[in-house]
Amino acid sequence: MTNVVRPRLPEGARVYAIGDIHGCADLLEDTFARIDADRARSAAVQAVEVYLGDLIDRGPATRRVIDMLIERAGRRKIVCLKGNHEELAIRFLGSPRCFSEWSGLGGRETLISYGLVPVARQPDEMVALANAFGAALPPAHRNFLVGLPTFYSCGDFFFVHAGVKPGVPLERQRETDLLWIRQEFLDWDAPFEKMIVHGHTPVREPDFRENRINIDTGAYATGMLTCLRIEGDTLRLV
């Protein structure tokens, strides 16, 4: 009989992985409380919170979410990953013509959270709106968005927003795939180099597969922001 080796974190390490927040500050606040309560019950030598990207857009409170994460980083060890929505927001600042694409994917709500009126039909209006967005972004928020990494690796786990391209070593993955890939990754049943923990594609409940774990439970639409605790080879929802 073949012994199945379960992926595991290094001894003494613990990761709290959090799915796509999408501007839902109230759900994030509740998640902070759940993590803090869990930490109080059982100490870990090294605990890190990994937020899997798509922190912004769709929900009503992107600005507050970023404030909360920046403040959290001053008290806890956290890693916030870049998602495709963060990429679009950054791109809009330099390429205003992408406004229609970003707006249709929830950028409208982000602009409103910064006190802007998200209406722009002509190129000059898009430029003006991009400039206004740049002016409305506090420097700390701009630095936060620009500085987001695309993945986090710990032990036998690889944390990323969308997924990875099958057949390509993890160290050679393209940013486009890490942020945007969908069906090619989701349909892949063979093992990856590490267990992939991701979001990007909403599911009704956390989806545990042999080679990947999807914890994007569509917070902005369902009111459910999933937090997965990993310690050793044990997985538990918090």
C-alpha atoms as an extended CHARMM CRD file, in Angstrom:
* protein
*
       238  EXT
         1         1  MET       CA              0.0000000000        0.0000000000        0.0000000000  PROA      1               0.0000000000
         2         2  THR       CA              1.3240000000        3.4500000000       -0.9260000000  PROA      2               0.0000000000
         3         3  ASN       CA              1.7500000000        5.9210000000        1.9010000000  PROA      3               0.0000000000
         4         4  VAL       CA              0.2910000000        9.3140000000        1.0270000000  PROA      4               0.0000000000
         5         5  VAL       CA              2.5060000000       12.1610000000        2.2130000000  PROA      5               0.0000000000
         6         6  ARG       CA              0.3580000000       15.1310000000        3.1640000000  PROA      6               0.0000000000
         7         7  PRO       CA              1.7030000000       18.6320000000        2.5250000000  PROA      7               0.0000000000
         8         8  ARG       CA              2.8370000000       20.3420000000        5.6790000000  PROA      8               0.0000000000
         9         9  LEU       CA              4.2810000000       23.5500000000        7.0740000000  PROA      9               0.0000000000
        10        10  PRO       CA              7.6030000000       23.7120000000        8.9360000000  PROA      10              0.0000000000
        11        11  GLU       CA              7.5280000000       22.8940000000       12.6340000000  PROA      11              0.0000000000
        12        12  GLY       CA              6.1490000000       25.7840000000       14.6920000000  PROA      12              0.0000000000
        13        13  ALA       CA              4.6810000000       27.6380000000       11.7170000000  PROA      13              0.0000000000
        14        14  ARG       CA              1.0380000000       28.5190000000       11.2360000000  PROA      14              0.0000000000
        15        15  VAL       CA             -0.6560000000       30.2280000000        8.2920000000  PROA      15              0.0000000000
        16        16  TYR       CA             -4.0750000000       31.8260000000        8.2230000000  PROA      16              0.0000000000
        17        17  ALA       CA             -5.0810000000       32.0890000000        4.5530000000  PROA      17              0.0000000000
        18        18  ILE       CA             -7.9300000000       34.4830000000        3.7810000000  PROA      18              0.0000000000
        19        19  GLY       CA             -9.9480000000       34.5100000000        0.5570000000  PROA      19              0.0000000000
        20        20  ASP       CA            -10.9420000000       37.4200000000       -1.6820000000  PROA      20              0.0000000000
        21        21  ILE       CA            -12.1110000000       40.3400000000        0.4900000000  PROA      21              0.0000000000
        22        22  HSD       CA            -13.4310000000       42.5490000000       -2.3380000000  PROA      22              0.0000000000
        23        23  GLY       CA            -13.9740000000       45.7000000000       -0.3260000000  PROA      23              0.0000000000
        24        24  CYS       CA            -16.0030000000       44.0670000000        2.4580000000  PROA      24              0.0000000000
        25        25  ALA       CA            -14.5800000000       45.7960000000        5.5290000000  PROA      25              0.0000000000
        26        26  ASP       CA            -17.2000000000       44.4380000000        7.9190000000  PROA      26              0.0000000000
        27        27  LEU       CA            -16.3640000000       40.8580000000        6.9640000000  PROA      27              0.0000000000
        28        28  LEU       CA            -12.6550000000       41.5910000000        7.2800000000  PROA      28              0.0000000000
        29        29  GLU       CA            -13.1860000000       43.0150000000       10.7560000000  PROA      29              0.0000000000
        30        30  ASP       CA            -15.0110000000       39.8370000000       11.7580000000  PROA      30              0.0000000000
        31        31  THR       CA            -12.1890000000       37.7450000000       10.2890000000  PROA      31              0.0000000000
        32        32  PHE       CA             -9.6030000000       39.6670000000       12.3090000000  PROA      32              0.0000000000
        33        33  ALA       CA            -11.6160000000       38.8710000000       15.4340000000  PROA      33              0.0000000000
        34        34  ARG       CA            -11.8230000000       35.1640000000       14.5650000000  PROA      34              0.0000000000
        35        35  ILE       CA             -8.0790000000       34.9720000000       13.9450000000  PROA      35              0.0000000000
        36        36  ASP       CA             -7.2620000000       36.8370000000       17.1480000000  PROA      36              0.0000000000
        37        37  ALA       CA             -9.5200000000       34.5400000000       19.1600000000  PROA      37              0.0000000000
        38        38  ASP       CA             -7.9240000000       31.4750000000       17.5870000000  PROA      38              0.0000000000
        39        39  ARG       CA             -4.4240000000       32.7770000000       18.2940000000  PROA      39              0.0000000000
        40        40  ALA       CA             -5.3670000000       33.4440000000       21.9140000000  PROA      40              0.0000000000
        41        41  ARG       CA             -6.4910000000       29.8370000000       22.3350000000  PROA      41              0.0000000000
        42        42  SER       CA             -3.2770000000       28.3100000000       21.0050000000  PROA      42              0.0000000000
        43        43  ALA       CA             -0.0080000000       30.1300000000       20.5080000000  PROA      43              0.0000000000
        44        44  ALA       CA              2.1910000000       29.4770000000       17.4830000000  PROA      44              0.0000000000
        45        45  VAL       CA              5.8930000000       30.1850000000       17.1940000000  PROA      45              0.0000000000
        46        46  GLN       CA              5.4420000000       31.8010000000       13.7810000000  PROA      46              0.0000000000
        47        47  ALA       CA              1.9570000000       32.8160000000       12.6590000000  PROA      47              0.0000000000
        48        48  VAL       CA              1.3930000000       34.6870000000        9.4060000000  PROA      48              0.0000000000
        49        49  GLU       CA             -1.8390000000       35.8720000000        7.7930000000  PROA      49              0.0000000000
        50        50  VAL       CA             -1.8940000000       35.5650000000        3.9960000000  PROA      50              0.0000000000
        51        51  TYR       CA             -4.5550000000       37.5480000000        2.1350000000  PROA      51              0.0000000000
        52        52  LEU       CA             -4.9730000000       36.0200000000       -1.3150000000  PROA      52              0.0000000000
        53        53  GLY       CA             -5.5380000000       39.1500000000       -3.4080000000  PROA      53              0.0000000000
        54        54  ASP       CA             -8.6360000000       40.8880000000       -4.7690000000  PROA      54              0.0000000000
        55        55  LEU       CA             -8.6840000000       42.9480000000       -1.6200000000  PROA      55              0.0000000000
        56        56  ILE       CA            -10.4750000000       45.7330000000       -3.4930000000  PROA      56              0.0000000000
        57        57  ASP       CA            -13.4670000000       46.3900000000       -5.8090000000  PROA      57              0.0000000000
        58        58  ARG       CA            -17.0780000000       45.1380000000       -5.8690000000  PROA      58              0.0000000000
        59        59  GLY       CA            -17.7590000000       45.7090000000       -2.1570000000  PROA      59              0.0000000000
        60        60  PRO       CA            -18.5050000000       49.1690000000       -0.7240000000  PROA      60              0.0000000000
        61        61  ALA       CA            -15.4500000000       49.8510000000        1.4450000000  PROA      61              0.0000000000
        62        62  THR       CA            -12.1800000000       49.3880000000       -0.4400000000  PROA      62              0.0000000000
        63        63  ARG       CA            -10.5800000000       52.4430000000        1.1520000000  PROA      63              0.0000000000
        64        64  ARG       CA            -11.3680000000       51.1890000000        4.6460000000  PROA      64              0.0000000000
        65        65  VAL       CA            -10.1360000000       47.6820000000        3.8070000000  PROA      65              0.0000000000
        66        66  ILE       CA             -6.7290000000       49.0290000000        2.7790000000  PROA      66              0.0000000000
        67        67  ASP       CA             -6.5520000000       51.1670000000        5.9170000000  PROA      67              0.0000000000
        68        68  MET       CA             -7.3670000000       48.1090000000        8.0200000000  PROA      68              0.0000000000
        69        69  LEU       CA             -4.7300000000       45.9360000000        6.3600000000  PROA      69              0.0000000000
        70        70  ILE       CA             -2.0440000000       48.6060000000        6.6940000000  PROA      70              0.0000000000
        71        71  GLU       CA             -2.9040000000       48.9990000000       10.3770000000  PROA      71              0.0000000000
        72        72  ARG       CA             -2.9660000000       45.2200000000       10.8390000000  PROA      72              0.0000000000
        73        73  ALA       CA              0.5290000000       44.9470000000        9.3580000000  PROA      73              0.0000000000
        74        74  GLY       CA              1.7910000000       47.1050000000       12.2050000000  PROA      74              0.0000000000
        75        75  ARG       CA              0.6130000000       44.5520000000       14.7780000000  PROA      75              0.0000000000
        76        76  ARG       CA              0.7090000000       41.1810000000       13.0390000000  PROA      76              0.0000000000
        77        77  LYS       CA              2.8420000000       39.4510000000       10.4570000000  PROA      77              0.0000000000
        78        78  ILE       CA              0.7190000000       39.5940000000        7.3140000000  PROA      78              0.0000000000
        79        79  VAL       CA              1.2540000000       39.0970000000        3.5850000000  PROA      79              0.0000000000
        80        80  CYS       CA             -1.1940000000       40.7070000000        1.1730000000  PROA      80              0.0000000000
        81        81  LEU       CA             -0.9920000000       39.2670000000       -2.3330000000  PROA      81              0.0000000000
        82        82  LYS       CA             -1.7340000000       41.0080000000       -5.5980000000  PROA      82              0.0000000000
        83        83  GLY       CA             -4.8690000000       39.9550000000       -7.4550000000  PROA      83              0.0000000000
        84        84  ASN       CA             -6.1420000000       40.8320000000      -10.9050000000  PROA      84              0.0000000000
        85        85  HSD       CA             -8.2860000000       43.6100000000       -9.4220000000  PROA      85              0.0000000000
        86        86  GLU       CA             -5.2710000000       45.3060000000       -7.8550000000  PROA      86              0.0000000000
        87        87  GLU       CA             -3.5010000000       45.0230000000      -11.2010000000  PROA      87              0.0000000000
        88        88  LEU       CA             -6.4080000000       46.7860000000      -12.9460000000  PROA      88              0.0000000000
        89        89  ALA       CA             -6.5010000000       49.5870000000      -10.3730000000  PROA      89              0.0000000000
        90        90  ILE       CA             -2.7810000000       50.2360000000      -10.7820000000  PROA      90              0.0000000000
        91        91  ARG       CA             -3.0710000000       50.0200000000      -14.5700000000  PROA      91              0.0000000000
        92        92  PHE       CA             -5.8860000000       52.5790000000      -14.5960000000  PROA      92              0.0000000000
        93        93  LEU       CA             -3.6010000000       55.1740000000      -13.0060000000  PROA      93              0.0000000000
        94        94  GLY       CA             -1.2180000000       54.9610000000      -15.9590000000  PROA      94              0.0000000000
        95        95  SER       CA             -3.5930000000       53.8410000000      -18.7200000000  PROA      95              0.0000000000
        96        96  PRO       CA             -6.9590000000       55.5610000000      -18.2080000000  PROA      96              0.0000000000
        97        97  ARG       CA             -8.4650000000       53.8660000000      -21.2750000000  PROA      97              0.0000000000
        98        98  CYS       CA             -8.7970000000       50.6540000000      -19.2740000000  PROA      98              0.0000000000
        99        99  PHE       CA            -11.5110000000       52.3700000000      -17.2090000000  PROA      99              0.0000000000
       100       100  SER       CA            -14.3630000000       50.4770000000      -18.8710000000  PROA      100             0.0000000000
       101       101  GLU       CA            -12.7750000000       47.1060000000      -18.1380000000  PROA      101             0.0000000000
       102       102  TRP       CA            -11.9580000000       47.9550000000      -14.5290000000  PROA      102             0.0000000000
       103       103  SER       CA            -15.2940000000       49.6600000000      -13.8800000000  PROA      103             0.0000000000
       104       104  GLY       CA            -17.1820000000       46.6320000000      -15.1540000000  PROA      104             0.0000000000
       105       105  LEU       CA            -15.3050000000       44.3960000000      -12.7230000000  PROA      105             0.0000000000
       106       106  GLY       CA            -16.0380000000       46.4570000000       -9.6280000000  PROA      106             0.0000000000
       107       107  GLY       CA            -13.6670000000       49.4000000000       -9.9520000000  PROA      107             0.0000000000
       108       108  ARG       CA            -16.6720000000       51.6940000000       -9.7950000000  PROA      108             0.0000000000
       109       109  GLU       CA            -17.2070000000       50.8460000000       -6.1310000000  PROA      109             0.0000000000
       110       110  THR       CA            -13.5390000000       51.4580000000       -5.3650000000  PROA      110             0.0000000000
       111       111  LEU       CA            -13.6540000000       54.9410000000       -6.8870000000  PROA      111             0.0000000000
       112       112  ILE       CA            -16.7970000000       55.7530000000       -4.9050000000  PROA      112             0.0000000000
       113       113  SER       CA            -15.0450000000       54.6750000000       -1.7000000000  PROA      113             0.0000000000
       114       114  TYR       CA            -12.4410000000       57.3810000000       -2.4030000000  PROA      114             0.0000000000
       115       115  GLY       CA            -15.1420000000       60.0050000000       -2.8420000000  PROA      115             0.0000000000
       116       116  LEU       CA            -15.1140000000       60.0760000000       -6.6490000000  PROA      116             0.0000000000
       117       117  VAL       CA            -17.9330000000       59.9740000000       -9.1960000000  PROA      117             0.0000000000
       118       118  PRO       CA            -17.0650000000       57.0190000000      -11.4540000000  PROA      118             0.0000000000
       119       119  VAL       CA            -18.4170000000       58.3380000000      -14.7520000000  PROA      119             0.0000000000
       120       120  ALA       CA            -16.1680000000       58.6780000000      -17.8110000000  PROA      120             0.0000000000
       121       121  ARG       CA            -17.2340000000       58.0390000000      -21.3980000000  PROA      121             0.0000000000
       122       122  GLN       CA            -14.7350000000       60.0380000000      -23.4300000000  PROA      122             0.0000000000
       123       123  PRO       CA            -10.9330000000       59.6190000000      -23.3730000000  PROA      123             0.0000000000
       124       124  ASP       CA            -10.3780000000       63.0330000000      -21.7940000000  PROA      124             0.0000000000
       125       125  GLU       CA            -12.8950000000       62.1860000000      -19.0660000000  PROA      125             0.0000000000
       126       126  MET       CA            -11.0520000000       58.9290000000      -18.3740000000  PROA      126             0.0000000000
       127       127  VAL       CA             -7.7620000000       60.8170000000      -18.0590000000  PROA      127             0.0000000000
       128       128  ALA       CA             -9.3500000000       63.3070000000      -15.6700000000  PROA      128             0.0000000000
       129       129  LEU       CA            -10.8330000000       60.5070000000      -13.5620000000  PROA      129             0.0000000000
       130       130  ALA       CA             -7.5060000000       58.6440000000      -13.4170000000  PROA      130             0.0000000000
       131       131  ASN       CA             -5.7960000000       61.8440000000      -12.2870000000  PROA      131             0.0000000000
       132       132  ALA       CA             -8.4710000000       62.3870000000       -9.6550000000  PROA      132             0.0000000000
       133       133  PHE       CA             -8.0390000000       58.8200000000       -8.4280000000  PROA      133             0.0000000000
       134       134  GLY       CA             -4.2800000000       59.3210000000       -8.1780000000  PROA      134             0.0000000000
       135       135  ALA       CA             -4.8260000000       62.5040000000       -6.1790000000  PROA      135             0.0000000000
       136       136  ALA       CA             -7.3810000000       60.8320000000       -3.8860000000  PROA      136             0.0000000000
       137       137  LEU       CA             -5.1350000000       57.8590000000       -3.1040000000  PROA      137             0.0000000000
       138       138  PRO       CA             -3.1600000000       58.4720000000        0.0850000000  PROA      138             0.0000000000
       139       139  PRO       CA              0.5620000000       57.8040000000       -0.5030000000  PROA      139             0.0000000000
       140       140  ALA       CA              0.3750000000       54.8520000000        1.8920000000  PROA      140             0.0000000000
       141       141  HSD       CA             -2.4040000000       53.2950000000       -0.1970000000  PROA      141             0.0000000000
       142       142  ARG       CA             -0.5100000000       53.7590000000       -3.4590000000  PROA      142             0.0000000000
       143       143  ASN       CA              2.6270000000       52.2370000000       -1.9570000000  PROA      143             0.0000000000
       144       144  PHE       CA              0.5530000000       49.3710000000       -0.5880000000  PROA      144             0.0000000000
       145       145  LEU       CA             -0.9970000000       48.5600000000       -3.9740000000  PROA      145             0.0000000000
       146       146  VAL       CA              2.2230000000       48.9280000000       -5.9470000000  PROA      146             0.0000000000
       147       147  GLY       CA              4.2230000000       46.8200000000       -3.5000000000  PROA      147             0.0000000000
       148       148  LEU       CA              1.9920000000       43.7340000000       -3.3570000000  PROA      148             0.0000000000
       149       149  PRO       CA              3.8190000000       40.4360000000       -4.0700000000  PROA      149             0.0000000000
       150       150  THR       CA              2.2600000000       37.8480000000       -6.3800000000  PROA      150             0.0000000000
       151       151  PHE       CA              2.8130000000       34.7430000000       -4.2490000000  PROA      151             0.0000000000
       152       152  TYR       CA              3.9030000000       33.4490000000       -0.8660000000  PROA      152             0.0000000000
       153       153  SER       CA              5.5260000000       30.0760000000       -0.3190000000  PROA      153             0.0000000000
       154       154  CYS       CA              5.8880000000       28.2650000000        2.9910000000  PROA      154             0.0000000000
       155       155  GLY       CA              6.7470000000       24.6150000000        3.4720000000  PROA      155             0.0000000000
       156       156  ASP       CA              4.7560000000       22.4760000000        1.0550000000  PROA      156             0.0000000000
       157       157  PHE       CA              2.1890000000       25.2300000000        0.3610000000  PROA      157             0.0000000000
       158       158  PHE       CA              2.1580000000       27.8900000000       -2.3660000000  PROA      158             0.0000000000
       159       159  PHE       CA             -0.2560000000       30.7800000000       -1.8560000000  PROA      159             0.0000000000
       160       160  VAL       CA             -1.3740000000       32.7530000000       -4.9010000000  PROA      160             0.0000000000
       161       161  HSD       CA             -4.3920000000       34.6800000000       -6.1380000000  PROA      161             0.0000000000
       162       162  ALA       CA             -5.6370000000       32.8310000000       -9.2270000000  PROA      162             0.0000000000
       163       163  GLY       CA             -3.4880000000       29.7280000000       -9.5940000000  PROA      163             0.0000000000
       164       164  VAL       CA             -0.5110000000       28.5200000000      -11.6040000000  PROA      164             0.0000000000
       165       165  LYS       CA              0.0720000000       27.3440000000      -15.1460000000  PROA      165             0.0000000000
       166       166  PRO       CA              0.3460000000       23.5430000000      -15.2570000000  PROA      166             0.0000000000
       167       167  GLY       CA              3.6790000000       22.1920000000      -16.4330000000  PROA      167             0.0000000000
       168       168  VAL       CA              5.6200000000       25.3500000000      -15.5630000000  PROA      168             0.0000000000
       169       169  PRO       CA              7.9190000000       25.2950000000      -12.4880000000  PROA      169             0.0000000000
       170       170  LEU       CA              6.6760000000       27.5320000000       -9.7010000000  PROA      170             0.0000000000
       171       171  GLU       CA              9.7700000000       29.7400000000       -9.8780000000  PROA      171             0.0000000000
       172       172  ARG       CA              9.1230000000       30.3830000000      -13.5900000000  PROA      172             0.0000000000
       173       173  GLN       CA              5.4260000000       31.2790000000      -13.4240000000  PROA      173             0.0000000000
       174       174  ARG       CA              4.3260000000       34.4270000000      -15.2670000000  PROA      174             0.0000000000
       175       175  GLU       CA              2.5830000000       37.1470000000      -13.2900000000  PROA      175             0.0000000000
       176       176  THR       CA             -0.2990000000       37.1050000000      -15.7780000000  PROA      176             0.0000000000
       177       177  ASP       CA             -1.0550000000       33.4860000000      -14.9140000000  PROA      177             0.0000000000
       178       178  LEU       CA             -0.6800000000       34.0020000000      -11.1660000000  PROA      178             0.0000000000
       179       179  LEU       CA             -3.2780000000       36.7970000000      -11.3230000000  PROA      179             0.0000000000
       180       180  TRP       CA             -5.6500000000       35.7040000000      -14.0870000000  PROA      180             0.0000000000
       181       181  ILE       CA             -5.4730000000       31.9800000000      -14.8970000000  PROA      181             0.0000000000
       182       182  ARG       CA             -8.6610000000       30.0390000000      -14.5060000000  PROA      182             0.0000000000
       183       183  GLN       CA             -9.8750000000       26.9660000000      -16.3910000000  PROA      183             0.0000000000
       184       184  GLU       CA             -6.5360000000       25.5030000000      -17.4370000000  PROA      184             0.0000000000
       185       185  PHE       CA             -5.4880000000       25.5090000000      -13.7950000000  PROA      185             0.0000000000
       186       186  LEU       CA             -8.8340000000       24.4250000000      -12.3610000000  PROA      186             0.0000000000
       187       187  ASP       CA             -9.0990000000       21.4670000000      -14.7530000000  PROA      187             0.0000000000
       188       188  TRP       CA             -5.6170000000       20.1580000000      -13.9230000000  PROA      188             0.0000000000
       189       189  ASP       CA             -5.8080000000       17.0470000000      -11.7310000000  PROA      189             0.0000000000
       190       190  ALA       CA             -2.1320000000       16.0870000000      -11.4900000000  PROA      190             0.0000000000
       191       191  PRO       CA              0.0080000000       17.2140000000       -8.5520000000  PROA      191             0.0000000000
       192       192  PHE       CA              1.8660000000       20.5180000000       -8.5690000000  PROA      192             0.0000000000
       193       193  GLU       CA              5.2320000000       21.0030000000       -6.8730000000  PROA      193             0.0000000000
       194       194  LYS       CA              3.3680000000       22.2510000000       -3.8180000000  PROA      194             0.0000000000
       195       195  MET       CA             -0.2240000000       22.4160000000       -2.6280000000  PROA      195             0.0000000000
       196       196  ILE       CA             -1.7190000000       25.5280000000       -4.2350000000  PROA      196             0.0000000000
       197       197  VAL       CA             -3.9250000000       27.6830000000       -1.9960000000  PROA      197             0.0000000000
       198       198  HSD       CA             -5.8430000000       30.2140000000       -4.0840000000  PROA      198             0.0000000000
       199       199  GLY       CA             -8.9180000000       32.3500000000       -4.6380000000  PROA      199             0.0000000000
       200       200  HSD       CA            -10.1060000000       34.1850000000       -7.7970000000  PROA      200             0.0000000000
       201       201  THR       CA            -12.8590000000       31.7400000000       -8.7880000000  PROA      201             0.0000000000
       202       202  PRO       CA            -15.8330000000       31.9470000000       -6.3900000000  PROA      202             0.0000000000
       203       203  VAL       CA            -17.1680000000       28.6890000000       -4.9640000000  PROA      203             0.0000000000
       204       204  ARG       CA            -20.1100000000       28.0550000000       -2.6480000000  PROA      204             0.0000000000
       205       205  GLU       CA            -17.8630000000       26.5440000000       -0.0030000000  PROA      205             0.0000000000
       206       206  PRO       CA            -14.1050000000       25.9600000000        0.3240000000  PROA      206             0.0000000000
       207       207  ASP       CA            -13.0090000000       23.4570000000       -2.3090000000  PROA      207             0.0000000000
       208       208  PHE       CA            -10.3820000000       20.9670000000       -1.1440000000  PROA      208             0.0000000000
       209       209  ARG       CA             -8.7020000000       19.0370000000       -3.9570000000  PROA      209             0.0000000000
       210       210  GLU       CA             -5.6790000000       16.7320000000       -4.0550000000  PROA      210             0.0000000000
       211       211  ASN       CA             -3.5270000000       19.4430000000       -5.6450000000  PROA      211             0.0000000000
       212       212  ARG       CA             -5.1740000000       22.7510000000       -4.6940000000  PROA      212             0.0000000000
       213       213  ILE       CA             -7.4940000000       24.4820000000       -2.2250000000  PROA      213             0.0000000000
       214       214  ASN       CA             -9.8710000000       27.2500000000       -3.3170000000  PROA      214             0.0000000000
       215       215  ILE       CA            -11.0700000000       29.5380000000       -0.5090000000  PROA      215             0.0000000000
       216       216  ASP       CA            -12.7710000000       32.3110000000       -2.5020000000  PROA      216             0.0000000000
       217       217  THR       CA            -16.3350000000       32.0270000000       -1.2530000000  PROA      217             0.0000000000
       218       218  GLY       CA            -17.5550000000       35.2060000000       -2.9680000000  PROA      218             0.0000000000
       219       219  ALA       CA            -17.5750000000       37.4300000000        0.1170000000  PROA      219             0.0000000000
       220       220  TYR       CA            -19.1350000000       40.4600000000       -1.5640000000  PROA      220             0.0000000000
       221       221  ALA       CA            -22.1120000000       38.3920000000       -2.7850000000  PROA      221             0.0000000000
       222       222  THR       CA            -22.4610000000       35.7430000000       -0.0680000000  PROA      222             0.0000000000
       223       223  GLY       CA            -21.3500000000       37.5410000000        3.0800000000  PROA      223             0.0000000000
       224       224  MET       CA            -18.8910000000       34.7090000000        3.7420000000  PROA      224             0.0000000000
       225       225  LEU       CA            -15.1530000000       35.4750000000        3.9410000000  PROA      225             0.0000000000
       226       226  THR       CA            -13.2540000000       32.2260000000        4.4080000000  PROA      226             0.0000000000
       227       227  CYS       CA            -10.2030000000       31.8560000000        6.6250000000  PROA      227             0.0000000000
       228       228  LEU       CA             -8.2190000000       28.6040000000        6.4870000000  PROA      228             0.0000000000
       229       229  ARG       CA             -5.7590000000       27.7470000000        9.2540000000  PROA      229             0.0000000000
       230       230  ILE       CA             -2.8150000000       25.5430000000        8.3080000000  PROA      230             0.0000000000
       231       231  GLU       CA             -0.4770000000       24.1200000000       10.9290000000  PROA      231             0.0000000000
       232       232  GLY       CA              1.7360000000       21.1130000000       10.3250000000  PROA      232             0.0000000000
       233       233  ASP       CA             -0.3570000000       18.9840000000        7.9670000000  PROA      233             0.0000000000
       234       234  THR       CA             -3.6570000000       19.9750000000        9.5840000000  PROA      234             0.0000000000
       235       235  LEU       CA             -6.2040000000       22.1830000000        7.8230000000  PROA      235             0.0000000000
       236       236  ARG       CA             -9.0500000000       23.8440000000        9.7010000000  PROA      236             0.0000000000
       237       237  LEU       CA            -11.5300000000       26.5880000000        8.8940000000  PROA      237             0.0000000000
       238       238  VAL       CA            -11.5330000000       29.4350000000       11.3990000000  PROA      238             0.0000000000
